[in-house]
Tab-separated table of C-alpha atoms in Angstrom:
chain	number	residue	atom	x	y	z
P	1	MET	CA	0.000	0.000	0.000
P	2	LYS	CA	2.805	2.444	0.872
P	3	GLN	CA	4.465	1.740	-2.469
P	4	PHE	CA	1.177	2.417	-4.229
P	5	ILE	CA	0.807	5.784	-2.552
P	6	LEU	CA	4.399	6.836	-3.142
P	7	ALA	CA	4.365	5.741	-6.759
P	8	SER	CA	0.939	6.998	-7.662
P	9	LEU	CA	0.128	10.210	-5.783
P	10	ALA	CA	2.117	13.378	-6.393
P	11	LEU	CA	3.057	15.527	-3.429
P	12	LEU	CA	1.759	19.063	-2.966
P	13	THR	CA	4.286	21.810	-3.688
P	14	ALA	CA	5.978	23.639	-0.809
P	15	ASN	CA	4.271	26.878	-1.857
P	16	ALA	CA	0.837	25.314	-1.579
P	17	HIS	CA	1.715	23.959	1.884
P	18	ALA	CA	2.602	27.473	2.993
P	19	ASN	CA	-0.668	28.840	1.639
P	20	LEU	CA	-2.598	26.186	3.565
P	21	ASP	CA	-1.468	27.709	6.854
P	22	THR	CA	-2.108	31.339	5.954
P	23	ARG	CA	-4.721	32.243	3.374
P	24	SER	CA	-6.716	29.031	3.798
P	25	ASP	CA	-6.840	29.325	7.576
P	26	ALA	CA	-7.954	32.935	7.384
P	27	ALA	CA	-10.555	32.200	4.733
P	28	ALA	CA	-11.828	29.164	6.683
P	29	GLN	CA	-12.365	31.268	9.794
P	30	TYR	CA	-14.026	33.993	7.751
P	31	VAL	CA	-16.411	31.644	5.989
P	32	VAL	CA	-17.770	29.965	9.125
P	33	ASN	CA	-18.150	33.316	10.888
P	34	THR	CA	-19.929	34.837	7.919
P	35	TYR	CA	-21.852	32.090	6.102
P	36	GLN	CA	-22.555	29.158	8.436
P	37	ASP	CA	-26.169	30.247	9.015
P	38	ALA	CA	-26.587	31.129	5.342
P	39	GLN	CA	-25.526	27.669	4.162
P	40	ILE	CA	-28.040	26.038	6.540
P	41	HIS	CA	-30.787	28.333	5.237
P	42	THR	CA	-29.850	27.535	1.633
P	43	LEU	CA	-29.765	23.814	2.404
P	44	ALA	CA	-33.289	24.054	3.810
P	45	ASN	CA	-34.408	25.615	0.534
P	46	LEU	CA	-32.610	22.998	-1.574
P	47	VAL	CA	-34.117	19.988	0.235
P	48	SER	CA	-37.624	21.419	-0.085
P	49	TYR	CA	-37.614	20.362	-3.750
P	50	PRO	CA	-38.366	16.601	-4.015
P	51	THR	CA	-35.897	16.053	-6.840
P	52	VAL	CA	-36.630	12.365	-7.330
P	53	ASN	CA	-36.492	11.255	-10.941
P	54	LYS	CA	-39.695	9.607	-12.154
P	55	ASP	CA	-40.272	7.084	-14.911
P	56	GLY	CA	-41.768	8.651	-18.009
P	57	ILE	CA	-40.680	12.218	-17.202
P	58	ASN	CA	-37.375	13.546	-18.478
P	59	THR	CA	-35.475	15.396	-15.784
P	60	PRO	CA	-35.443	18.750	-17.647
P	61	ASP	CA	-39.259	18.545	-17.923
P	62	ASN	CA	-39.877	17.642	-14.281
P	63	LEU	CA	-41.385	20.609	-12.427
P	64	ASP	CA	-39.518	19.802	-9.212
P	65	PHE	CA	-36.204	19.940	-11.056
P	66	ILE	CA	-37.228	23.101	-12.895
P	67	GLY	CA	-37.922	24.749	-9.538
P	68	PHE	CA	-34.663	23.425	-8.116
P	69	LYS	CA	-32.673	24.854	-11.016
P	70	THR	CA	-34.474	28.171	-10.683
P	71	LEU	CA	-33.346	28.343	-7.067
P	72	LEU	CA	-29.760	27.532	-8.066
P	73	LYS	CA	-29.825	30.223	-10.736
P	74	MET	CA	-31.090	32.744	-8.198
P	75	LYS	CA	-28.387	31.776	-5.689
P	76	ALA	CA	-25.670	31.996	-8.339
P	77	ALA	CA	-26.776	35.516	-9.269
P	78	GLU	CA	-27.035	36.544	-5.604
P	79	LEU	CA	-23.514	35.281	-4.864
P	80	GLY	CA	-21.961	36.698	-8.033
P	81	PHE	CA	-21.292	33.555	-10.092
P	82	ASP	CA	-21.979	32.643	-13.714
P	83	PHE	CA	-24.696	30.042	-14.348
P	84	GLN	CA	-25.341	27.580	-17.161
P	85	ASP	CA	-28.452	25.399	-17.392
P	86	LEU	CA	-27.543	22.554	-19.752
P	87	GLY	CA	-30.595	20.371	-19.213
P	88	TYR	CA	-29.416	17.485	-17.087
P	89	THR	CA	-26.398	19.424	-15.831
P	90	VAL	CA	-25.974	22.799	-14.160
P	91	LEU	CA	-22.628	24.626	-14.060
P	92	ILE	CA	-21.991	27.421	-11.555
P	93	GLY	CA	-18.643	29.099	-12.057
P	94	MET	CA	-16.247	31.639	-10.628
P	95	GLY	CA	-13.537	33.112	-12.836
P	96	GLN	CA	-12.713	33.138	-16.532
P	97	GLN	CA	-9.362	31.351	-16.396
P	98	THR	CA	-8.570	28.781	-19.091
P	99	ASP	CA	-7.658	26.034	-16.636
P	100	LYS	CA	-10.339	24.971	-14.204
P	101	VAL	CA	-11.061	22.927	-11.110
P	102	THR	CA	-14.376	21.082	-11.376
P	103	ILE	CA	-16.230	20.313	-8.150
P	104	VAL	CA	-18.619	17.471	-8.969
P	105	THR	CA	-21.896	16.869	-7.179
P	106	HIS	CA	-25.531	15.975	-7.881
P	107	GLY	CA	-28.922	17.477	-7.102
P	108	ASP	CA	-31.226	14.488	-7.513
P	109	VAL	CA	-32.071	12.303	-4.539
P	110	GLN	CA	-33.388	8.839	-3.829
P	111	PRO	CA	-37.078	8.308	-2.984
P	112	ALA	CA	-38.130	8.646	0.641
P	113	ASP	CA	-40.920	6.792	2.422
P	114	ALA	CA	-42.679	9.589	4.311
P	115	SER	CA	-44.189	7.114	6.784
P	116	LYS	CA	-40.706	6.398	8.138
P	117	TRP	CA	-39.849	10.041	8.880
P	118	GLN	CA	-40.946	12.049	11.904
P	119	ASN	CA	-41.562	15.041	9.627
P	120	SER	CA	-41.746	15.378	5.861
P	121	PRO	CA	-38.491	14.102	4.312
P	122	PHE	CA	-38.542	17.198	2.101
P	123	GLU	CA	-38.797	19.689	4.946
P	124	MET	CA	-35.673	20.209	7.013
P	125	ASP	CA	-36.135	19.096	10.607
P	126	LYS	CA	-33.781	21.098	12.820
P	127	THR	CA	-35.419	20.492	16.198
P	128	SER	CA	-36.377	16.864	16.825
P	129	GLU	CA	-32.708	15.817	17.255
P	130	PRO	CA	-30.689	18.876	18.274
P	131	GLY	CA	-27.526	19.313	16.239
P	132	LYS	CA	-28.842	17.302	13.298
P	133	LEU	CA	-30.362	18.629	10.069
P	134	ILE	CA	-32.728	15.858	8.971
P	135	ALA	CA	-34.116	15.666	5.421
P	136	ARG	CA	-33.649	13.706	2.215
P	137	GLY	CA	-30.564	15.065	0.471
P	138	THR	CA	-28.852	16.689	3.458
P	139	GLU	CA	-25.888	14.311	3.211
P	140	ASP	CA	-26.414	13.103	-0.355
P	141	ASP	CA	-25.855	15.624	-1.886
P	142	LYS	CA	-27.522	18.971	-1.282
P	143	GLY	CA	-25.530	19.783	1.824
P	144	ALA	CA	-22.369	19.614	-0.255
P	145	ILE	CA	-23.911	21.914	-2.872
P	146	ALA	CA	-24.748	24.567	-0.264
P	147	THR	CA	-21.279	24.288	1.255
P	148	ALA	CA	-19.543	24.619	-2.113
P	149	LEU	CA	-21.525	27.753	-2.965
P	150	TYR	CA	-20.494	29.557	0.204
P	151	ALA	CA	-16.900	28.368	-0.004
P	152	MET	CA	-16.767	30.022	-3.424
P	153	LYS	CA	-18.431	33.137	-2.021
P	154	ALA	CA	-15.873	33.439	0.790
P	155	ILE	CA	-13.005	33.274	-1.702
P	156	LYS	CA	-14.689	35.953	-3.782
P	157	ASP	CA	-15.290	38.158	-0.736
P	158	GLN	CA	-11.656	37.884	0.335
P	159	GLY	CA	-10.405	38.878	-3.106
P	160	ILE	CA	-8.167	35.828	-3.300
P	161	THR	CA	-6.624	35.469	-6.746
P	162	LEU	CA	-6.739	31.994	-8.287
P	163	ASP	CA	-4.875	30.629	-11.276
P	164	ASN	CA	-7.730	28.240	-12.110
P	165	ARG	CA	-11.444	28.761	-12.580
P	166	ILE	CA	-13.692	27.067	-9.994
P	167	GLU	CA	-16.661	25.306	-11.596
P	168	LEU	CA	-19.365	23.595	-9.559
P	169	MET	CA	-21.010	20.845	-11.627
P	170	ILE	CA	-24.431	19.676	-10.451
P	171	TYR	CA	-25.753	16.651	-12.319
P	172	LEU	CA	-29.445	15.874	-11.939
P	173	ALA	CA	-29.757	12.134	-12.610
P	174	GLU	CA	-26.839	10.574	-10.732
P	175	GLU	CA	-29.106	8.252	-8.758
P	176	SER	CA	-30.917	6.831	-11.787
P	177	ASP	CA	-29.295	7.438	-15.181
P	178	TRP	CA	-25.676	8.265	-15.993
P	179	GLY	CA	-26.363	8.247	-19.741
P	180	PRO	CA	-26.951	11.996	-20.188
P	181	LEU	CA	-23.808	12.833	-18.217
P	182	GLU	CA	-21.732	10.322	-20.166
P	183	GLU	CA	-22.930	12.035	-23.349
P	184	PHE	CA	-22.226	15.476	-21.886
P	185	MET	CA	-18.679	14.469	-20.936
P	186	LYS	CA	-17.864	13.760	-24.590
P	187	THR	CA	-17.739	17.512	-25.202
P	188	TYR	CA	-16.964	18.854	-21.719
P	189	GLN	CA	-13.381	20.071	-21.437
P	190	GLN	CA	-11.639	17.900	-18.867
P	191	PRO	CA	-10.551	20.040	-15.902
P	192	LYS	CA	-7.053	20.405	-14.578
P	193	TYR	CA	-8.328	18.848	-11.361
P	194	ALA	CA	-11.675	17.249	-10.488
P	195	VAL	CA	-13.055	16.542	-7.029
P	196	THR	CA	-16.357	14.866	-6.253
P	197	ILE	CA	-17.997	15.884	-2.998
P	198	ASP	CA	-20.366	12.935	-2.996
P	199	ALA	CA	-18.529	10.390	-0.866
P	200	SER	CA	-16.388	10.470	2.253
P	201	TYR	CA	-13.174	11.684	3.827
P	202	PRO	CA	-10.215	11.629	4.083
P	203	VAL	CA	-9.600	11.214	0.294
P	204	VAL	CA	-11.201	8.509	-1.823
P	205	VAL	CA	-8.859	7.155	-4.500
P	206	ALA	CA	-10.749	3.927	-5.263
P	207	GLU	CA	-14.386	3.013	-5.850
P	208	LYS	CA	-15.971	-0.380	-6.278
P	209	GLY	CA	-18.016	-1.089	-9.387
P	210	TRP	CA	-21.833	-1.007	-9.038
P	211	SER	CA	-23.148	-4.355	-10.262
P	212	LEU	CA	-26.442	-6.223	-10.345
P	213	ILE	CA	-27.855	-9.729	-10.508
P	214	ALA	CA	-31.632	-9.653	-10.997
P	215	PRO	CA	-33.342	-13.042	-11.458
P	216	THR	CA	-37.055	-13.208	-12.236
P	217	PHE	CA	-39.088	-16.059	-10.751
P	218	ALA	CA	-42.371	-17.029	-12.424
P	219	SER	CA	-44.223	-20.108	-11.238
P	220	THR	CA	-47.765	-20.549	-9.961
P	221	SER	CA	-48.721	-22.307	-6.745
P	222	ALA	CA	-50.815	-25.466	-6.491
P	223	GLN	CA	-51.829	-24.218	-3.027
P	224	THR	CA	-52.187	-27.744	-1.703
P	225	THR	CA	-49.236	-27.862	0.684
P	226	THR	CA	-47.283	-25.250	2.626
P	227	TYR	CA	-46.668	-22.181	0.482
P	228	VAL	CA	-45.987	-18.450	0.728
P	229	SER	CA	-47.511	-15.464	-1.077
P	230	ASP	CA	-47.414	-11.658	-1.117
P	231	LEU	CA	-43.640	-11.561	-0.757
P	232	THR	CA	-42.474	-7.956	-0.686
P	233	GLY	CA	-39.498	-5.931	0.469
P	234	GLY	CA	-37.163	-3.046	-0.282
P	235	ALA	CA	-37.577	0.375	-1.834
P	236	PHE	CA	-34.778	0.848	-4.381
P	237	VAL	CA	-31.716	-1.043	-5.554
P	238	SER	CA	-29.090	1.064	-3.783
P	239	GLN	CA	-30.683	0.848	-0.340
P	240	ILE	CA	-30.391	-1.962	2.197
P	241	PRO	CA	-34.084	-2.807	2.738
P	242	GLU	CA	-35.684	-1.861	6.023
P	243	ASP	CA	-38.939	-3.797	5.582
P	244	ALA	CA	-39.931	-7.174	4.157
P	245	SER	CA	-42.933	-9.449	4.617
P	246	VAL	CA	-44.604	-12.602	3.329
P	247	VAL	CA	-47.775	-14.589	4.069
P	248	LEU	CA	-47.426	-18.259	5.040
P	249	HIS	CA	-50.283	-20.638	4.133
P	250	ASN	CA	-51.147	-24.196	5.169
P	251	ALA	CA	-48.460	-24.247	7.829
P	252	THR	CA	-48.098	-27.432	9.857
P	253	ASP	CA	-47.219	-27.509	13.536
P	254	ALA	CA	-43.703	-28.573	12.557
P	255	ASN	CA	-43.468	-25.605	10.150
P	256	LEU	CA	-44.477	-23.200	12.897
P	257	GLU	CA	-41.999	-24.703	15.334
P	258	THR	CA	-39.181	-24.286	12.800
P	259	LEU	CA	-40.315	-20.747	12.009
P	260	ASN	CA	-40.350	-19.730	15.673
P	261	THR	CA	-36.966	-21.365	16.299
P	262	ASN	CA	-35.444	-19.507	13.336
P	263	ILE	CA	-36.941	-16.201	14.403
P	264	ALA	CA	-35.522	-16.604	17.897
P	265	THR	CA	-32.005	-16.764	16.440
P	266	LEU	CA	-32.308	-13.558	14.409
P	267	LYS	CA	-30.416	-10.552	15.731
P	268	ASP	CA	-30.622	-6.819	14.985
P	269	VAL	CA	-34.119	-7.030	13.434
P	270	LYS	CA	-37.675	-7.039	14.757
P	271	VAL	CA	-40.020	-9.792	13.567
P	272	ALA	CA	-43.793	-9.676	13.832
P	273	VAL	CA	-45.974	-12.769	13.275
P	274	THR	CA	-49.677	-12.021	12.880
P	275	GLU	CA	-52.717	-13.963	11.793
P	276	VAL	CA	-54.369	-12.771	8.590
P	277	LYS	CA	-57.427	-13.974	6.727
P	278	GLN	CA	-55.808	-16.846	4.864
P	279	GLY	CA	-52.622	-17.502	6.767
P	280	ILE	CA	-49.855	-16.062	8.895
P	281	LYS	CA	-48.025	-12.868	7.962
P	282	VAL	CA	-44.346	-12.655	8.860
P	283	SER	CA	-42.921	-9.114	8.813
P	284	VAL	CA	-39.318	-8.081	9.404
P	285	LYS	CA	-38.165	-4.601	10.371
P	286	GLY	CA	-34.467	-4.005	9.764
P	287	MET	CA	-32.475	-0.824	9.279
P	288	SER	CA	-31.910	0.889	5.959
P	289	ALA	CA	-28.474	1.958	4.761
P	290	HIS	CA	-26.641	2.761	1.561
P	291	SER	CA	-26.077	-0.558	-0.207
P	292	SER	CA	-22.414	0.337	-0.708
P	293	GLU	CA	-22.096	-0.160	3.058
P	294	PRO	CA	-24.313	-3.187	3.781
P	295	GLU	CA	-22.609	-3.679	7.135
P	296	SER	CA	-24.165	-0.374	8.248
P	297	GLY	CA	-27.715	-1.682	7.956
P	298	HIS	CA	-29.774	-4.751	8.801
P	299	ASN	CA	-31.191	-6.378	5.686
P	300	ALA	CA	-34.895	-7.136	6.148
P	301	ILE	CA	-35.146	-9.285	2.991
P	302	ALA	CA	-32.211	-11.509	3.931
P	303	HIS	CA	-33.496	-11.937	7.494
P	304	LEU	CA	-37.025	-12.727	6.284
P	305	ALA	CA	-35.670	-15.528	4.100
P	306	GLU	CA	-33.572	-16.778	7.018
P	307	ALA	CA	-36.751	-17.202	9.048
P	308	PHE	CA	-37.925	-19.854	6.554
P	309	LYS	CA	-34.776	-21.979	6.556
P	310	GLY	CA	-35.650	-25.656	6.864
P	311	ILE	CA	-39.300	-25.163	5.860
P	312	GLU	CA	-40.221	-26.938	2.643
P	313	LEU	CA	-42.256	-24.540	0.513
P	314	GLU	CA	-44.146	-25.016	-2.712
P	315	ASN	CA	-42.094	-23.979	-5.711
P	316	ASN	CA	-44.147	-20.911	-6.636
P	317	SER	CA	-42.488	-17.565	-7.424
P	318	ASP	CA	-42.497	-16.448	-3.785
P	319	GLY	CA	-41.078	-19.741	-2.548
P	320	GLN	CA	-38.401	-19.781	-5.248
P	321	ALA	CA	-37.252	-16.296	-4.286
P	322	ILE	CA	-36.943	-17.250	-0.609
P	323	GLU	CA	-34.992	-20.414	-1.449
P	324	PHE	CA	-32.719	-18.454	-3.824
P	325	ILE	CA	-31.858	-15.947	-1.092
P	326	ASN	CA	-31.294	-18.634	1.519
P	327	GLN	CA	-29.162	-20.886	-0.647
P	328	LEU	CA	-27.079	-18.347	-2.603
P	329	ILE	CA	-26.878	-15.346	-0.247
P	330	GLY	CA	-28.039	-15.948	3.318
P	331	LEU	CA	-26.971	-13.389	5.913
P	332	ASP	CA	-23.452	-13.193	4.483
P	333	ILE	CA	-22.684	-9.928	2.672
P	334	HIS	CA	-19.658	-11.072	0.649
P	335	GLY	CA	-21.127	-13.641	-1.756
P	336	LYS	CA	-19.439	-16.641	-0.171
P	337	GLN	CA	-22.505	-18.850	-0.840
P	338	PHE	CA	-22.922	-17.635	-4.435
P	339	GLY	CA	-20.761	-20.198	-6.190
P	340	ASP	CA	-17.212	-18.928	-6.663
P	341	ILE	CA	-17.933	-15.216	-7.067
P	342	ALA	CA	-16.472	-14.018	-3.734
P	343	TYR	CA	-13.099	-12.245	-3.789
P	344	GLU	CA	-11.322	-9.274	-2.263
P	345	HIS	CA	-8.559	-6.757	-2.910
P	346	ASP	CA	-5.851	-5.836	-0.401
P	347	PHE	CA	-6.715	-2.112	-0.515
P	348	MET	CA	-10.329	-2.019	-1.751
P	349	GLY	CA	-11.556	-4.877	0.403
P	350	PRO	CA	-14.112	-7.603	-0.427
P	351	MET	CA	-16.951	-7.594	-2.893
P	352	THR	CA	-20.333	-7.117	-1.211
P	353	VAL	CA	-23.562	-8.845	-2.230
P	354	SER	CA	-26.945	-7.596	-0.964
P	355	PRO	CA	-30.557	-8.470	-1.864
P	356	THR	CA	-32.234	-5.064	-1.954
P	357	VAL	CA	-35.607	-5.100	-3.754
P	358	LEU	CA	-38.408	-7.540	-4.517
P	359	LYS	CA	-40.630	-6.295	-7.344
P	360	ARG	CA	-43.793	-8.085	-8.410
P	361	ASP	CA	-45.348	-7.981	-11.876
P	362	GLY	CA	-48.421	-10.161	-11.795
P	363	ASN	CA	-47.219	-13.630	-10.885
P	364	ALA	CA	-43.544	-12.852	-11.584
P	365	ILE	CA	-41.144	-11.616	-8.900
P	366	THR	CA	-37.813	-9.962	-9.689
P	367	LEU	CA	-35.164	-9.905	-6.988
P	368	SER	CA	-32.475	-7.239	-7.285
P	369	VAL	CA	-29.127	-8.244	-5.794
P	370	ASN	CA	-26.730	-5.284	-5.634
P	371	LEU	CA	-23.005	-6.097	-5.852
P	372	ARG	CA	-20.105	-3.729	-5.248
P	373	ARG	CA	-16.940	-5.213	-6.784
P	374	PRO	CA	-13.285	-4.206	-6.314
P	375	VAL	CA	-10.479	-4.662	-8.814
P	376	GLY	CA	-8.782	-8.040	-8.777
P	377	LYS	CA	-11.035	-10.282	-10.845
P	378	ASP	CA	-11.564	-10.093	-14.598
P	379	GLU	CA	-15.091	-9.150	-15.627
P	380	ALA	CA	-15.416	-12.159	-17.940
P	381	VAL	CA	-14.392	-14.525	-15.135
P	382	LEU	CA	-16.899	-12.995	-12.726
P	383	LYS	CA	-19.662	-13.213	-15.343
P	384	GLN	CA	-18.853	-16.900	-15.960
P	385	GLN	CA	-18.941	-17.607	-12.213
P	386	ILE	CA	-22.291	-15.841	-11.834
P	387	ASP	CA	-23.758	-17.800	-14.757
P	388	ALA	CA	-22.441	-21.060	-13.330
P	389	ALA	CA	-23.932	-20.386	-9.891
P	390	LEU	CA	-27.301	-19.527	-11.434
P	391	ALA	CA	-27.267	-22.641	-13.637
P	392	ASN	CA	-26.341	-24.905	-10.729
P	393	TRP	CA	-29.061	-23.441	-8.530
P	394	GLN	CA	-31.720	-23.942	-11.186
P	395	ALA	CA	-30.648	-27.528	-11.773
P	396	SER	CA	-30.534	-28.474	-8.096
P	397	ASN	CA	-33.916	-26.870	-7.394
P	398	GLN	CA	-35.611	-27.957	-10.645
P	399	VAL	CA	-36.387	-24.343	-11.421
P	400	THR	CA	-36.214	-22.382	-14.662
P	401	LEU	CA	-35.771	-18.671	-14.148
P	402	LYS	CA	-37.913	-16.560	-16.434
P	403	ASP	CA	-35.091	-14.088	-16.967
P	404	THR	CA	-31.913	-12.852	-15.297
P	405	GLN	CA	-30.344	-9.448	-15.775
P	406	VAL	CA	-26.646	-9.219	-14.999
P	407	ILE	CA	-24.728	-5.931	-14.943
P	408	ILE	CA	-21.047	-5.909	-14.032
P	409	GLY	CA	-19.712	-2.453	-13.233
P	410	THR	CA	-16.128	-1.305	-13.566
P	411	PRO	CA	-14.230	-0.494	-10.359
P	412	MET	CA	-11.870	2.482	-10.189
P	413	LEU	CA	-8.413	2.505	-8.616
P	414	LEU	CA	-6.434	5.607	-9.539
P	415	ASP	CA	-2.779	5.209	-10.471
P	416	SER	CA	-2.295	8.957	-10.774
P	417	ALA	CA	-4.023	11.829	-8.980
P	418	PRO	CA	-1.749	14.853	-8.602
P	419	HIS	CA	-4.051	16.624	-6.152
P	420	ALA	CA	-4.846	13.729	-3.775
P	421	GLN	CA	-2.015	14.499	-1.362
P	422	ALA	CA	-3.027	18.163	-1.228
P	423	LEU	CA	-6.536	17.174	-0.133
P	424	LEU	CA	-5.197	14.740	2.446
P	425	ASP	CA	-3.051	17.519	3.901
P	426	ILE	CA	-6.132	19.760	4.168
P	427	PHE	CA	-8.053	17.043	5.992
P	428	LYS	CA	-5.190	16.483	8.427
P	429	HIS	CA	-4.814	20.203	9.006
P	430	PHE	CA	-8.450	20.891	9.905
P	431	THR	CA	-9.225	17.658	11.765
P	432	GLY	CA	-5.899	17.142	13.524
P	433	ASP	CA	-5.925	13.501	12.399
P	434	GLN	CA	-2.327	12.977	11.370
P	435	GLU	CA	-2.895	9.246	10.808
P	436	ALA	CA	-5.439	9.839	8.040
P	437	SER	CA	-4.737	8.126	4.729
P	438	PHE	CA	-6.270	7.405	1.348
P	439	VAL	CA	-9.363	5.201	1.312
P	440	SER	CA	-11.545	3.066	-0.936
P	441	ILE	CA	-15.351	3.077	-0.859
P	442	GLY	CA	-18.060	0.692	-1.972
P	443	GLY	CA	-20.100	3.441	-3.603
P	444	GLY	CA	-19.723	4.730	-7.121
P	445	THR	CA	-19.595	8.446	-7.925
P	446	ASN	CA	-19.314	10.459	-11.115
P	447	ALA	CA	-15.557	10.575	-10.453
P	448	LYS	CA	-15.327	7.611	-12.838
P	449	LEU	CA	-16.153	9.907	-15.764
P	450	PHE	CA	-13.175	12.210	-15.205
P	451	ASP	CA	-9.525	11.706	-16.024
P	452	ASN	CA	-8.172	12.252	-12.512
P	453	ALA	CA	-11.047	12.781	-10.060
P	454	VAL	CA	-10.861	11.858	-6.390
P	455	SER	CA	-13.557	12.290	-3.740
P	456	PHE	CA	-13.352	14.558	-0.708
P	457	GLY	CA	-16.222	14.255	1.770
P	458	PRO	CA	-18.769	15.137	2.893
P	459	SER	CA	-19.089	12.255	5.383
P	460	MET	CA	-16.520	11.505	8.067
P	461	PRO	CA	-14.632	8.226	8.430
P	462	GLY	CA	-15.896	5.936	11.152
P	463	LYS	CA	-19.397	7.384	11.107
P	464	ARG	CA	-22.439	5.739	9.578
P	465	TYR	CA	-23.334	7.203	6.198
P	466	THR	CA	-27.023	8.161	6.234
P	467	GLY	CA	-27.579	8.974	2.557
P	468	HIS	CA	-30.108	6.523	1.016
P	469	SER	CA	-31.403	5.667	4.501
P	470	GLU	CA	-34.811	6.626	5.857
P	471	HIS	CA	-33.121	8.791	8.483
P	472	GLU	CA	-30.801	10.961	6.431
P	473	PHE	CA	-29.114	13.864	8.147
P	474	ILE	CA	-25.993	15.956	8.395
P	475	THR	CA	-24.893	17.625	11.599
P	476	VAL	CA	-24.447	21.348	12.033
P	477	GLU	CA	-20.850	20.765	13.129
P	478	GLN	CA	-20.116	18.638	10.075
P	479	LEU	CA	-21.429	21.380	7.778
P	480	LYS	CA	-19.137	23.829	9.545
P	481	LEU	CA	-16.099	21.570	9.132
P	482	ASN	CA	-16.965	20.913	5.485
P	483	LEU	CA	-17.233	24.646	4.895
P	484	LYS	CA	-13.703	25.167	6.186
P	485	MET	CA	-12.195	22.284	4.241
P	486	TYR	CA	-13.970	23.025	0.957
P	487	THR	CA	-12.856	26.635	1.128
P	488	ALA	CA	-9.265	25.524	1.674
P	489	MET	CA	-9.615	22.938	-1.104
P	490	MET	CA	-10.701	25.543	-3.640
P	491	ILE	CA	-7.915	27.942	-2.677
P	492	THR	CA	-5.262	25.208	-2.786
P	493	LEU	CA	-6.362	23.604	-6.060
P	494	GLY	CA	-7.191	26.967	-7.531
P	495	ASN	CA	-3.480	27.790	-7.407
P	496	MET	CA	-1.938	24.390	-8.220
């Protein structure tokens, strides 16, 4: 690892180090004294727009996004920046220099289940948990947008001269469709330096590849022996599911004894067993999390399937899905039961495998299994291993899947990022953590579309990431720290 860092990451110049202690410190103190309240107010305005992309409506035609962009345009004018609305992408810039530093973020958010929030997820809650700003988008990614705007404003106020233009890029379909941005990047001039503020600290130099295995089960039930129906769970593919349930029919005493024994062994989740009109409903309450960090949540779908281990079910769609989860995934998050697909990388860590959504279409049920894969295994080999595991499962269970979608994403491990060390120095300076080092994450950001992008915040190491959860928040203190570090980042990179 040390050899990788020394060989791959250029050191910051001595001049930039000197500037970190003088201009950046002064600007950081100025910005929190002057704009901390303003960034919170702006964040409250940003999260009030439910910028969730919807099927059948192009983002530029969605009224919520139109309103969101109108607010951004107004803020850019108020703060003295240029503004470009390019449909799916907004650019807010400071300076006319030829070289530029692009700060990459996104303004769309994941859906939110309002029933799981104390207040509306699209109305900032500043009081129910003092010190926390609770709303969808506060951590992913509207807090970072507000912070970047006021970091730029502080630099402008202070009259600090930069050699490079600062350009804040806000993409509006990061959570659902990278296609428009990939097309946009074909003509966008690559920046001198790019930094995404859509991940974590200290400095992210590696990202796992977002991948998917989505089998579709389609088989009717004879309804003569023990069977399950109404299987449901999950909200979207990139969220560890918080809820899952199924109805058990024609259960024998032995079935119920096994069910109760299994439930008694489950940890970290709540299980409710209730009588319904035609059977017994089993419901699991887990804890949602970003699926790039499955260890941060408690997977309701996986635990629901675990409750049925050892119970012979009819081979209908619902029963097939439960058996698939139990036999190929279980409660393990690294794919060790899924044939030979499991592997890990010394720096990036192991692949993760998480069942996240069950979607019904008539009799058919599609299970989405979200993988996050590091470097270290060839894509063709992984695809062959996935296909083999699926074929073996079908043969051993006498099942024919209706369809299976497989997507294998490309992981990113930078071998050259000239500004990574500069960002690490900024993090050390403002946090006092002299042991901080470069990190890898399970998530995937738009950094992959740039020549030399790394990620810098906004979430702190060692703390649970709340983006994509049903309790998303950022703390007031974290916003303040981000404001200092992003101001220093722009000054440092603006003169590199």
